[in-house]
Structures are given as structure tokens and as C-alpha cells.
Coordinates of N, CA and C in Angstrom, one line a residue:
M1 N 53.8 -108.8 -62.6 CA 54.8 -109.1 -62.7 C 55.8 -108.0 -62.3
P2 N 56.9 -108.3 -61.6 CA 57.9 -107.2 -61.0 C 58.6 -106.5 -62.4
I3 N 58.7 -105.0 -62.0 CA 59.1 -104.2 -63.1 C 60.5 -104.9 -63.6
E4 N 61.2 -105.3 -62.6 CA 62.7 -105.8 -63.3 C 62.5 -107.1 -64.2
Y5 N 61.8 -107.8 -64.1 CA 61.4 -108.8 -65.1 C 60.9 -108.3 -66.3
R6 N 59.8 -107.2 -66.2 CA 59.3 -106.8 -67.4 C 60.7 -105.7 -68.1
R7 N 61.3 -105.4 -67.5 CA 62.6 -104.7 -68.2 C 63.4 -106.0 -69.0
V8 N 63.7 -106.8 -68.4 CA 64.6 -107.8 -68.9 C 64.0 -108.4 -70.1
L9 N 62.5 -108.7 -70.0 CA 61.7 -109.3 -71.0 C 61.5 -108.3 -72.1
G10 N 61.2 -107.1 -71.9 CA 61.1 -106.4 -72.8 C 62.3 -106.0 -73.8
L11 N 63.7 -106.2 -73.3 CA 64.7 -106.2 -74.1 C 65.2 -107.5 -74.7
V12 N 64.8 -108.6 -74.2 CA 64.9 -109.8 -74.8 C 63.9 -110.1 -76.1
G13 N 62.6 -109.7 -75.9 CA 61.5 -109.8 -76.7 C 61.7 -111.3 -77.2
E14 N 61.3 -111.5 -78.6 CA 61.4 -113.0 -79.2 C 62.6 -113.2 -79.8
A15 N 63.6 -112.3 -79.9 CA 64.7 -112.8 -80.4 C 66.0 -112.9 -79.6
P16 N 66.9 -113.9 -80.1 CA 68.0 -114.0 -79.0 C 68.9 -112.7 -78.7
T17 N 69.1 -112.7 -77.6 CA 70.0 -111.4 -77.2 C 71.1 -111.9 -76.4
H18 N 72.3 -111.1 -76.8 CA 73.6 -111.6 -76.2 C 73.7 -110.9 -74.9
L19 N 74.4 -111.8 -73.9 CA 74.4 -111.3 -72.6 C 75.0 -110.0 -72.3
D20 N 76.1 -109.6 -73.3 CA 76.9 -108.4 -73.3 C 75.9 -107.4 -73.6
N21 N 75.0 -107.5 -74.4 CA 74.0 -106.6 -74.8 C 73.3 -106.2 -73.6
L22 N 72.7 -107.3 -72.6 CA 72.0 -106.8 -71.7 C 72.6 -106.3 -70.7
R23 N 73.8 -106.6 -70.4 CA 74.7 -106.1 -69.5 C 74.7 -104.5 -69.9
T24 N 74.9 -104.2 -70.9 CA 75.0 -102.7 -71.3 C 73.8 -102.0 -71.2
R25 N 72.5 -102.5 -71.6 CA 71.4 -101.8 -71.5 C 70.8 -101.9 -70.2
L26 N 71.0 -102.8 -69.2 CA 70.8 -102.8 -67.9 C 71.6 -102.7 -66.9
A27 N 72.5 -101.8 -67.1 CA 73.7 -101.4 -66.3 C 73.2 -100.8 -65.1
R28 N 71.9 -100.4 -64.8 CA 71.6 -100.1 -63.3 C 71.7 -101.3 -62.4
Y29 N 71.8 -102.4 -63.0 CA 71.9 -103.8 -62.2 C 73.4 -104.2 -62.2
S30 N 73.9 -104.8 -60.9 CA 75.3 -105.1 -60.9 C 75.2 -106.6 -61.5
E31 N 76.4 -107.1 -61.8 CA 76.4 -108.3 -62.3 C 75.7 -109.4 -61.6
T32 N 75.9 -109.5 -60.2 CA 75.1 -110.2 -59.5 C 73.7 -110.1 -59.6
E33 N 73.1 -108.9 -59.7 CA 71.6 -108.9 -59.6 C 71.1 -109.2 -61.1
L34 N 72.0 -108.7 -62.1 CA 71.5 -109.3 -63.2 C 71.4 -110.7 -63.6
E35 N 72.5 -111.5 -62.8 CA 72.5 -113.1 -63.0 C 71.1 -113.5 -62.1
H36 N 71.0 -113.0 -61.0 CA 69.8 -113.2 -60.3 C 68.6 -113.2 -61.0
L37 N 68.4 -112.0 -61.7 CA 67.3 -111.9 -62.4 C 67.0 -112.8 -63.4
L38 N 68.3 -113.1 -64.2 CA 68.1 -113.9 -65.4 C 67.7 -115.5 -64.7
D39 N 68.3 -115.9 -63.7 CA 68.3 -117.2 -63.0 C 66.6 -117.2 -62.8
E40 N 66.1 -116.0 -62.3 CA 64.5 -116.3 -61.8 C 63.6 -116.6 -62.9
L41 N 64.1 -115.6 -64.2 CA 63.2 -115.8 -65.2 C 63.2 -116.9 -65.8
A42 N 64.3 -117.8 -65.9 CA 64.6 -119.0 -66.3 C 63.8 -120.0 -65.6
E43 N 64.0 -120.0 -64.2 CA 63.2 -120.8 -63.2 C 61.6 -120.7 -63.4
L44 N 61.5 -119.6 -63.8 CA 59.6 -119.3 -64.0 C 59.4 -119.9 -65.5
G45 N 60.4 -120.3 -66.2 CA 60.0 -120.6 -67.7 C 59.7 -119.5 -68.5
L46 N 60.1 -118.3 -68.3 CA 60.0 -116.9 -68.9 C 61.2 -116.7 -70.0
L47 N 62.2 -117.3 -69.7 CA 63.6 -117.2 -70.4 C 64.3 -118.4 -70.5
E48 N 65.0 -118.4 -71.5 CA 65.9 -119.7 -71.9 C 67.2 -119.3 -72.2
A49 N 68.1 -119.8 -71.4 CA 69.7 -119.5 -71.7 C 70.1 -120.6 -72.9
S50 N 70.9 -120.1 -73.9 CA 71.5 -120.9 -74.9 C 73.0 -120.8 -74.7
A51 N 73.6 -121.6 -75.4 CA 75.1 -121.6 -75.4 C 75.6 -120.4 -76.6
E52 N 76.5 -119.9 -76.3 CA 77.0 -118.9 -77.3 C 77.4 -119.5 -78.8
K53 N 77.1 -119.0 -79.8 CA 77.6 -119.7 -80.9 C 78.5 -118.8 -81.4
G54 N 79.7 -119.2 -80.9 CA 81.0 -118.2 -81.5 C 81.4 -116.9 -81.2
H55 N 82.2 -116.3 -81.6 CA 82.5 -114.9 -81.0 C 81.6 -114.1 -81.7
H56 N 81.1 -113.1 -80.9 CA 80.2 -111.7 -81.3 C 81.1 -110.8 -81.2
D57 N 81.3 -109.8 -82.3 CA 81.9 -108.6 -82.4 C 80.7 -107.6 -82.4
L58 N 80.2 -107.4 -81.1 CA 79.2 -106.4 -80.8 C 79.5 -105.1 -81.0
D59 N 80.9 -104.5 -81.2 CA 81.0 -103.1 -81.5 C 81.3 -102.9 -82.8
F60 N 81.6 -104.0 -83.5 CA 81.8 -104.2 -85.1 C 83.2 -103.5 -85.2
T61 N 84.3 -103.7 -84.3 CA 85.6 -103.1 -84.6 C 86.6 -104.1 -84.8
G62 N 86.0 -105.2 -85.3 CA 86.9 -106.7 -85.2 C 87.7 -106.7 -86.4
D63 N 87.5 -107.6 -87.4 CA 88.4 -108.2 -88.3 C 88.1 -107.2 -89.7
F64 N 88.0 -105.9 -89.8 CA 87.9 -105.1 -91.0 C 89.0 -104.2 -91.1
T65 N 89.3 -103.8 -92.3 CA 90.3 -102.5 -92.5 C 89.8 -101.8 -93.5
V66 N 90.5 -100.8 -93.7 CA 90.2 -99.6 -94.6 C 89.8 -100.0 -96.0
N67 N 91.0 -100.9 -96.4 CA 91.1 -101.6 -97.6 C 90.0 -102.3 -98.1
D68 N 89.4 -103.1 -96.9 CA 88.3 -103.9 -97.1 C 87.0 -103.2 -97.3
L69 N 86.8 -101.8 -96.9 CA 85.8 -101.0 -96.9 C 86.0 -100.5 -98.0
K70 N 87.1 -100.0 -98.9 CA 87.1 -99.6 -99.9 C 86.7 -100.5 -101.0
K71 N 86.9 -101.7 -100.9 CA 86.7 -102.7 -101.9 C 85.3 -103.0 -102.3
R72 N 84.5 -102.7 -101.0 CA 83.0 -102.9 -101.2 C 82.1 -101.4 -101.9
K73 N 83.1 -100.6 -102.1 CA 82.5 -99.8 -102.9 C 81.9 -99.8 -104.2

């Protein structure tokens, strides 16, 4: 199995992985290269794409305020 496939599969593992997370972790590949790798893995049945289930705030800077944090103490 090519190293590129192993890199992607190693990051995905058995848990759902957001595409933005893959892009960040596999920054050595261009957007086109990453899409090509993901397509190849899907064609081989090693990876399955799923629809996004709403907005993911991956950097956790979304809808919280200092007051919200103080209330949780």
C-alpha cells in the first residue's frame, strides 16, 4: 500500500474525521492532491465520505464569551 494511502488512513482511523482536520494534518499535499487521494481511497473501499452534520467549530473560538466561562466555575 502506498505511503500516501497509509498517511491518510492513519489519520482517519476508525473515527469520523473532518476534512478541515485532514487538510491541516496533510498540508504537504495540495488541495487537488488530497482530493485525488481521498477519491482513490473511496474507490478502493478503504474510505467512505459522509455528509457534514452541521457547523464544526474546529478552533473552538465560536460562540462563547468570558462571562460564559466564568459561569462554569
